[in-house]
Tab-separated table of C-alpha atoms in Angstrom:
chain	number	residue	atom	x	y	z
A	1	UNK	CA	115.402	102.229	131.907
A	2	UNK	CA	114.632	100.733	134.814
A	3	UNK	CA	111.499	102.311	136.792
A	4	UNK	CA	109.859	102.115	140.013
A	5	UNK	CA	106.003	104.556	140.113
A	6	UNK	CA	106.540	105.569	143.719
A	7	UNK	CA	110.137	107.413	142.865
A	8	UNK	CA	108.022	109.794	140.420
A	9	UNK	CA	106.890	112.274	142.926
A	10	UNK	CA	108.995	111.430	146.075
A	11	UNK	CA	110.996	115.303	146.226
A	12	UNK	CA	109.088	117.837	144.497
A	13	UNK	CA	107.099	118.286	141.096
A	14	UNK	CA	109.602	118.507	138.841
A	15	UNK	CA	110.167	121.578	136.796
A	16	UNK	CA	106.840	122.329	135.348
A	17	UNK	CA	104.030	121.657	137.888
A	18	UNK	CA	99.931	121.049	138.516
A	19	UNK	CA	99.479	124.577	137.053
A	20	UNK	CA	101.469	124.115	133.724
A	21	UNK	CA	100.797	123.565	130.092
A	22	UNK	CA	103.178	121.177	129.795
A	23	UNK	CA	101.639	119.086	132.223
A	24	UNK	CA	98.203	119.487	130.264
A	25	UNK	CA	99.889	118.775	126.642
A	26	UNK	CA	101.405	115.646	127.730
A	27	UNK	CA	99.475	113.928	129.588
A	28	UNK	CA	96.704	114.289	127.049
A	29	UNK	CA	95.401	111.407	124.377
A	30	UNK	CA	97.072	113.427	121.695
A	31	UNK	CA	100.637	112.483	123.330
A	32	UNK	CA	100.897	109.215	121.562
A	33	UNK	CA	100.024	110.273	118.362
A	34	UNK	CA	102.392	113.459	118.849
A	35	UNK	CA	105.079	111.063	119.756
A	36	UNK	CA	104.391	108.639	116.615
A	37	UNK	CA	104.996	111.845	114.659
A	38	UNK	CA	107.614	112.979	116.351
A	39	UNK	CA	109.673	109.674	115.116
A	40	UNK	CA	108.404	109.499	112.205
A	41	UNK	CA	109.871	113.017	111.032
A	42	UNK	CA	112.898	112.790	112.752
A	43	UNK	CA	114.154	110.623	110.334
A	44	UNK	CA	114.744	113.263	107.971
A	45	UNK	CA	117.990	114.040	109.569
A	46	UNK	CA	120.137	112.228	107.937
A	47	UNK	CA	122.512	112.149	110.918
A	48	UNK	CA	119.931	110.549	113.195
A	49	UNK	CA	118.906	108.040	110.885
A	50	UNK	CA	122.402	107.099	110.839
A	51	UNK	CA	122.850	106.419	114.313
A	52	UNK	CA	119.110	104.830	114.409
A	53	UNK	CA	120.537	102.566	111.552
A	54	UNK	CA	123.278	101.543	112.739
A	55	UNK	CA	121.995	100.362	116.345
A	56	UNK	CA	119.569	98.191	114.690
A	57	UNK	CA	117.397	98.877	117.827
A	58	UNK	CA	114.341	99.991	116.476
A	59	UNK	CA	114.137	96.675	114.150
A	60	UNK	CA	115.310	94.431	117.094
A	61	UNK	CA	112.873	95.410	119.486
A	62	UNK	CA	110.614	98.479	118.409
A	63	UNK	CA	108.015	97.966	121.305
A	64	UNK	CA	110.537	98.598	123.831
A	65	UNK	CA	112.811	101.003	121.992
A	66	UNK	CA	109.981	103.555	121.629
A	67	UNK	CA	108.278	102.889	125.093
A	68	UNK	CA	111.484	104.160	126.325
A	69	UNK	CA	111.818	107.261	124.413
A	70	UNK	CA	108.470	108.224	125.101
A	71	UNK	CA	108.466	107.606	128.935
A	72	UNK	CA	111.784	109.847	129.003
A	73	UNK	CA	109.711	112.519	127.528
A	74	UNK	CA	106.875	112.074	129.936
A	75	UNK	CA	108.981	111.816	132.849
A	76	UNK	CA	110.996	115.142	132.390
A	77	UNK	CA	107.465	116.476	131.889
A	78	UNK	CA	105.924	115.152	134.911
A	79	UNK	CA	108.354	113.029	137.021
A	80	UNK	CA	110.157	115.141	140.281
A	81	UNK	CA	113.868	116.332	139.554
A	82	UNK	CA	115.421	113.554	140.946
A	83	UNK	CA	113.692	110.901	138.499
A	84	UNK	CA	114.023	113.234	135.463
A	85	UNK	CA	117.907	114.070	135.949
A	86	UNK	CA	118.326	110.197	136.629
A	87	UNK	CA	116.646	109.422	133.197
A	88	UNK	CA	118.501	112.021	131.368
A	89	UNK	CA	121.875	110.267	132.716
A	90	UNK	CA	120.419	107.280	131.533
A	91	UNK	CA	120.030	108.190	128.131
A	92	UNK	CA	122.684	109.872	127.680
A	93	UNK	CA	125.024	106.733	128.435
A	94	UNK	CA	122.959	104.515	126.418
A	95	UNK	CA	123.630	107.375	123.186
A	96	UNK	CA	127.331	108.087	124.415
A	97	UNK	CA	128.553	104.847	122.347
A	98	UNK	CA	126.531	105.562	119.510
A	99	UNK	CA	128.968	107.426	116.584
A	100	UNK	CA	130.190	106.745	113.456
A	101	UNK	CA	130.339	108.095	109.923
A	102	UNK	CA	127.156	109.365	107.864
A	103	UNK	CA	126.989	108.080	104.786
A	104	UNK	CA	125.710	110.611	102.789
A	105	UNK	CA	127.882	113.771	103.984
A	106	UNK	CA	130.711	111.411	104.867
A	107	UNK	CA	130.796	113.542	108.533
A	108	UNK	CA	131.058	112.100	111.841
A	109	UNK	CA	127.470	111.507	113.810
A	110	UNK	CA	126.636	111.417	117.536
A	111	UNK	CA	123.391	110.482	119.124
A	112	UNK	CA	124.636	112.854	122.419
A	113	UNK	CA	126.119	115.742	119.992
A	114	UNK	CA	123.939	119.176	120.748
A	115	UNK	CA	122.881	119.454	116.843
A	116	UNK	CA	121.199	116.052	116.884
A	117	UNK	CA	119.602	116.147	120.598
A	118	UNK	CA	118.085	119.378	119.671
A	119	UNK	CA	116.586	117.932	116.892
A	120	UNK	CA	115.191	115.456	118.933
A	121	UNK	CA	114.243	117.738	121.799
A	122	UNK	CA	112.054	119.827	119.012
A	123	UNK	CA	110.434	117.602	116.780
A	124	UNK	CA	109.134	115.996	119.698
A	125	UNK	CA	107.689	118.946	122.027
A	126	UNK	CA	106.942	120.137	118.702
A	127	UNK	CA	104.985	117.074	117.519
A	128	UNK	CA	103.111	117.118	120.661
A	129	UNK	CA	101.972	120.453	120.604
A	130	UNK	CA	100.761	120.213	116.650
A	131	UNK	CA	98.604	116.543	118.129
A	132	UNK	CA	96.964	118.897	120.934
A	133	UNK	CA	96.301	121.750	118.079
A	134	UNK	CA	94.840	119.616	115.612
A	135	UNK	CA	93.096	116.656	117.803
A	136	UNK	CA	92.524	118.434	121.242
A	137	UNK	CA	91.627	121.607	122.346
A	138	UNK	CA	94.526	123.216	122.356
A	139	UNK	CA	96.040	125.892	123.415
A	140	UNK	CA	95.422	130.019	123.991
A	141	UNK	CA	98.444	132.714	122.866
A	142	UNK	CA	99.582	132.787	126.521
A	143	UNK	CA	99.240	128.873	126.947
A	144	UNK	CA	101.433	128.509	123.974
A	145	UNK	CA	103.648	131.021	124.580
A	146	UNK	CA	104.624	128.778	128.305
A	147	UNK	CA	104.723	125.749	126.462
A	148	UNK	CA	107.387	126.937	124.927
A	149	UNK	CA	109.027	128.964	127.743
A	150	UNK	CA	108.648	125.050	129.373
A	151	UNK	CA	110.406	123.185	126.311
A	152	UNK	CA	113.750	124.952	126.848
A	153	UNK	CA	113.727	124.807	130.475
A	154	UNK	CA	113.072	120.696	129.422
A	155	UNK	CA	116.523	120.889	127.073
A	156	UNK	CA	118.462	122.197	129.708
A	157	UNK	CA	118.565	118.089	130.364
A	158	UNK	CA	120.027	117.200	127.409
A	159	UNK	CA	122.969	118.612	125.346
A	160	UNK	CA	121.481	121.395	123.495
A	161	UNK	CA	123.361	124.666	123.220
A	162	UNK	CA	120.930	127.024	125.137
A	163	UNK	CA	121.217	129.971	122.959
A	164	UNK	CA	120.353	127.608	120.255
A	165	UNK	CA	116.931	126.997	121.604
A	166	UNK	CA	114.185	128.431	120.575
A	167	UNK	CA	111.636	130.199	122.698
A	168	UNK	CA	108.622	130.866	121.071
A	169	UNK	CA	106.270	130.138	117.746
A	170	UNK	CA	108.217	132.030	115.719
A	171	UNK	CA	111.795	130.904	116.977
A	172	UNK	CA	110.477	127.207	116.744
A	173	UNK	CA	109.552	128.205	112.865
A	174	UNK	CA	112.671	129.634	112.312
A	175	UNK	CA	114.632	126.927	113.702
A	176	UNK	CA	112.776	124.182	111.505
A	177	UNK	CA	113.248	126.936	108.225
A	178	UNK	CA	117.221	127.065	109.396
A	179	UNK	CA	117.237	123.364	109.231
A	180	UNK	CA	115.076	122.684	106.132
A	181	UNK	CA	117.397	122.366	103.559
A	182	UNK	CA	119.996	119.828	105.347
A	183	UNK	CA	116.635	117.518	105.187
A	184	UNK	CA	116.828	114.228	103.401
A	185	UNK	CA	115.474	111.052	102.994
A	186	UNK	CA	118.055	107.916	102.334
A	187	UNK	CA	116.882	104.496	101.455
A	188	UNK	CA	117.618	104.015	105.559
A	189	UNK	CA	115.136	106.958	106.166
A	190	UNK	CA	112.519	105.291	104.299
A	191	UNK	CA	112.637	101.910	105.656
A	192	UNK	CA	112.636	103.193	109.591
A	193	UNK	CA	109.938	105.799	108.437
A	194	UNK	CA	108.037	102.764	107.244
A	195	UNK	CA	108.827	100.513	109.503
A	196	UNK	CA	107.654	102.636	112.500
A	197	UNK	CA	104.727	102.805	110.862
A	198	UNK	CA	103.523	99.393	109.912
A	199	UNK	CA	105.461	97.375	112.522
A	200	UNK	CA	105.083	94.001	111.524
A	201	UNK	CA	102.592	91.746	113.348
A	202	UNK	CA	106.003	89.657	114.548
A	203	UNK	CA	106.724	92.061	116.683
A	204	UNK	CA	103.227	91.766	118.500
A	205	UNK	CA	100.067	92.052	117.515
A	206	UNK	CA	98.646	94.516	120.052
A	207	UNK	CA	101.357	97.047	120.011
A	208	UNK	CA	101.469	96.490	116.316
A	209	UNK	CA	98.112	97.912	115.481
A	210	UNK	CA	98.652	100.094	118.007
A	211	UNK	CA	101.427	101.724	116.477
A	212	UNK	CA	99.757	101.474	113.175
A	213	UNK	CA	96.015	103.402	114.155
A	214	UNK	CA	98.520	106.046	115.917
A	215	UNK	CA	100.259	106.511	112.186
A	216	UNK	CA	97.288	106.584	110.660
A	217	UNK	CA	96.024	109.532	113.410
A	218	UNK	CA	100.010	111.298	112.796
A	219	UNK	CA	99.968	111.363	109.188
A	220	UNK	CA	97.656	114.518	108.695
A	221	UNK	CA	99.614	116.242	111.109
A	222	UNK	CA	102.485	116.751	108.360
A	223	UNK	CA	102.913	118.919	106.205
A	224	UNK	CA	102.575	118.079	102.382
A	225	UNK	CA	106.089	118.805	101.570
A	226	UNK	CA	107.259	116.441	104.211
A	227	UNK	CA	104.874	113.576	103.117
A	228	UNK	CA	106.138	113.264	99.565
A	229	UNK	CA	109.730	114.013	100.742
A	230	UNK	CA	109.161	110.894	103.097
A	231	UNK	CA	106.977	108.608	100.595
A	232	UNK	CA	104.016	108.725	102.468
A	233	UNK	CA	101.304	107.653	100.489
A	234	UNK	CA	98.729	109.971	102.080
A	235	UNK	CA	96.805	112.415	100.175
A	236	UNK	CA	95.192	115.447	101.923
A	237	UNK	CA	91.838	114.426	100.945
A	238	UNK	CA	91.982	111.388	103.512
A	239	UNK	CA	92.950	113.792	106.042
A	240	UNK	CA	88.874	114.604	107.169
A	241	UNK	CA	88.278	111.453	107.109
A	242	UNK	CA	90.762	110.726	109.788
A	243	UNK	CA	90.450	113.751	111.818
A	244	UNK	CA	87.075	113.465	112.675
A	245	UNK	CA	86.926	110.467	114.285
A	246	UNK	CA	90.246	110.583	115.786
A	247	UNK	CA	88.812	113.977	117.714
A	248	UNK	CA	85.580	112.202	118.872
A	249	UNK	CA	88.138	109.434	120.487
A	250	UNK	CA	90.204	111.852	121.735
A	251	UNK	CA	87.388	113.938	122.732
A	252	UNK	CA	85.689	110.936	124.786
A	253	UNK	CA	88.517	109.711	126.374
A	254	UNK	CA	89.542	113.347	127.992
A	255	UNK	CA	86.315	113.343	129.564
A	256	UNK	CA	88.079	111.040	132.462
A	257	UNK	CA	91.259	112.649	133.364
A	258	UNK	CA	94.345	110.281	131.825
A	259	UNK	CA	91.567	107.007	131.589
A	260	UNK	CA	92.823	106.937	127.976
A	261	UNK	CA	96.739	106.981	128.842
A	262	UNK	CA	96.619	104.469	131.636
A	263	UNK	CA	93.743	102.180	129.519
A	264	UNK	CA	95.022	102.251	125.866
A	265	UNK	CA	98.911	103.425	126.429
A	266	UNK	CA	99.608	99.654	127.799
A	267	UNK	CA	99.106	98.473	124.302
A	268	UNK	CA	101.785	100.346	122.914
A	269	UNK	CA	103.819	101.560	125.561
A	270	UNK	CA	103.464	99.738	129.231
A	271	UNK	CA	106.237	101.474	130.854
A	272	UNK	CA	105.016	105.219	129.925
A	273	UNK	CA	101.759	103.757	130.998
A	274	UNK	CA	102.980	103.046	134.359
A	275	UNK	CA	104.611	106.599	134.722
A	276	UNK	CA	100.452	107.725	133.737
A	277	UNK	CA	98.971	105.277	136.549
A	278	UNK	CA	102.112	106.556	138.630
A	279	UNK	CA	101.306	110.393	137.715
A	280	UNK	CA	97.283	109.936	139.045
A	281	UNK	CA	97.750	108.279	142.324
A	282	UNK	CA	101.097	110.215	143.321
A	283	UNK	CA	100.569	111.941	146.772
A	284	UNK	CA	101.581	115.605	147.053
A	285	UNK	CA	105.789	115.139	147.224
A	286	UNK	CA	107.781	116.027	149.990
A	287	UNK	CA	108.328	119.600	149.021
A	288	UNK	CA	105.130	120.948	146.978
A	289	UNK	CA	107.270	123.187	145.396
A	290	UNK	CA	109.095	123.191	141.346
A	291	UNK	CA	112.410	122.863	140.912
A	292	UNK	CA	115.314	123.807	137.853
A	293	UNK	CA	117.464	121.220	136.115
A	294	UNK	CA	120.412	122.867	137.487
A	295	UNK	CA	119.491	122.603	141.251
A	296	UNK	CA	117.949	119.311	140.548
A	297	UNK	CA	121.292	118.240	138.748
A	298	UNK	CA	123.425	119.482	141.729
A	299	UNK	CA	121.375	117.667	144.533
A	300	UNK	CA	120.659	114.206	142.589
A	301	UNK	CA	123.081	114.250	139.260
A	302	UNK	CA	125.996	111.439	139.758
A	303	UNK	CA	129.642	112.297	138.805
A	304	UNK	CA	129.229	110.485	135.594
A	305	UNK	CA	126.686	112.043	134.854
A	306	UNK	CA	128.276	115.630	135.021
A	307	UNK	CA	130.728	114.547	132.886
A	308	UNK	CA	128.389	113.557	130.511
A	309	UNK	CA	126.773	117.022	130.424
A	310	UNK	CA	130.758	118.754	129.495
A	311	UNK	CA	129.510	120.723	126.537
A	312	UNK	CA	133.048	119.410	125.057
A	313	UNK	CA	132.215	115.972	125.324
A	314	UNK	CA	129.850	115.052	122.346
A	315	UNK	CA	131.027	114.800	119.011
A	316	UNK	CA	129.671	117.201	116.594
A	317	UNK	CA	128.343	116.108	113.641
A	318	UNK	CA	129.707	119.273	111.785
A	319	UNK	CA	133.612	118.345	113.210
């Protein structure tokens, strides 16, 4: 994904804003550990694994596999609509190719199909939100209740059904209850899972540990259930001992507005780093106003990339 820091405010501010919570959530500390969550647990769909699997990616090069991920998160959050409807086409030609048959079920997977992106789209403004609960200061009732009002403007860029997307605490619990029981771990799950977690030192030192003190902040975040579904040999008791210092890090490092993200995020992501550095020293854009996928689709969106967005054109994993 090829990025240049001057393109992410050059229109507008995006579709959130100074004033919004998404803003606040994600450019906070907590981000990266949200985020090292986030694909950690989506590995329990067995349909994503599957396409994770069989693109080898994360094994080949994990640094830059998840530095990408993350920084398309980050820039729909905070990049203008131009940049984030340009990323979205981006990623959704890099998943177009990626189908094939899950093992388990013996059904047909897509990386692009609405089912899987809104899994994805979830358990990562999900993930977020629990890092900013449980290491920063979170958020109030109406704070929360935006954030989430924000989230499915966000999966209007991706593939996701919109009356499939939840709206508030309780829709978000009900989605993850509706989904519970097609949950799984394969020997595939568990190696990724792992992997993710303790990527070797081969892959680089630096963003090796880095990725390894962010699992180590992530774990406590799950739930019990998920934990010994996943392998994770965690128990709760370790989770004070982790939480407590990972707040007092957290708790410094917000005391400079995004020092932490532009400092430490290098280390494990550079590119979503630069979109931090970027997000700082951007000058007010052209037109100080937000904007909605759909305009910002019309005025910037290529005609490849409105064919990717035909709700016809992924493959569902349930066909």
């Amino acid at each position: 994904m090829a990025f240049d820091p001057s393109t992410l405010r050059r229109d507008d501010y995006g579709f959130f804003g100074p004033d919004s919570v998404t803003w606040k959530v994600w450019a906070s500390p907590t981000a990266l550990i949200g985020f090292q969550r986030a694909v950690t647990l989506e590995h329990f769909d067995p349909f994503l694994t599957a396409a994770v699997a069989d693109s080898q990616g994360i094994y080949d090069n994990p640094a830059s596999r998840l530095d990408h991920t993350l920084a398309y998160f980050v820039l729909v959050a905070i990049g203008d609509g131009r940049t984030a409807i340009q990323a979205a086409e981006h990623l959704m030609r890099v998943h177009a190719p990626m189908t094939g048959i899950e093992p388990v079920t013996g059904k047909r997977y897509a990386a692009n199909s609405p089912e899987t992106q809104l899994w994805i789209h979830l358990t990562g403004w999900h993930s977020v939100l629990i890092a900013y609960e449980m290491y920063g200061p979170g958020l109030t009732e109406e704070e929360e209740r935006q954030f989430w009002a924000e989230c499915a403007i966000a999966a209007e860029l991706q593939t996701c059904k919109a009356a499939d997307v939840p709206r508030t605490r309780e829709g978000v619990r009900a989605y993850f209850e509706q989904v519970r029981p097609r949950l799984c771990v394969t020997e595939r799950a568990v190696r990724a899972m792992r992997y993710l977690m303790w990527v070797p030192m081969s892959k680089g030192w630096r963003f090796a540990l880095g990725s390894r003190l962010l699992s180590l902040a992530s774990i406590p975040t799950l739930p019990i259930w998920m934990r010994k579904l996943g392998r994770l040999p965690f128990p709760r008791v370790l989770d004070l001992l982790v939480r407590i210092p990972v707040r007092t890090v957290v708790w410094i490092a917000s005391r400079r507005e995004n020092w932490a993200m532009i400092k430490a995020a290098p280390l494990v992501a550079p590119l979503t780093a630069s979109i931090f550095a970027a997000h700082v020293a951007a000058p007010p854009p052209a037109s100080p106003i937000t904007i909605t996928p759909e305009r910002a689709r019309a005025l910037y969106g290529s005609q490849g990339g409105r064919s990717l967005w035909a709700k016809g054109t992924p493959v569902s994993e349930t066909a």
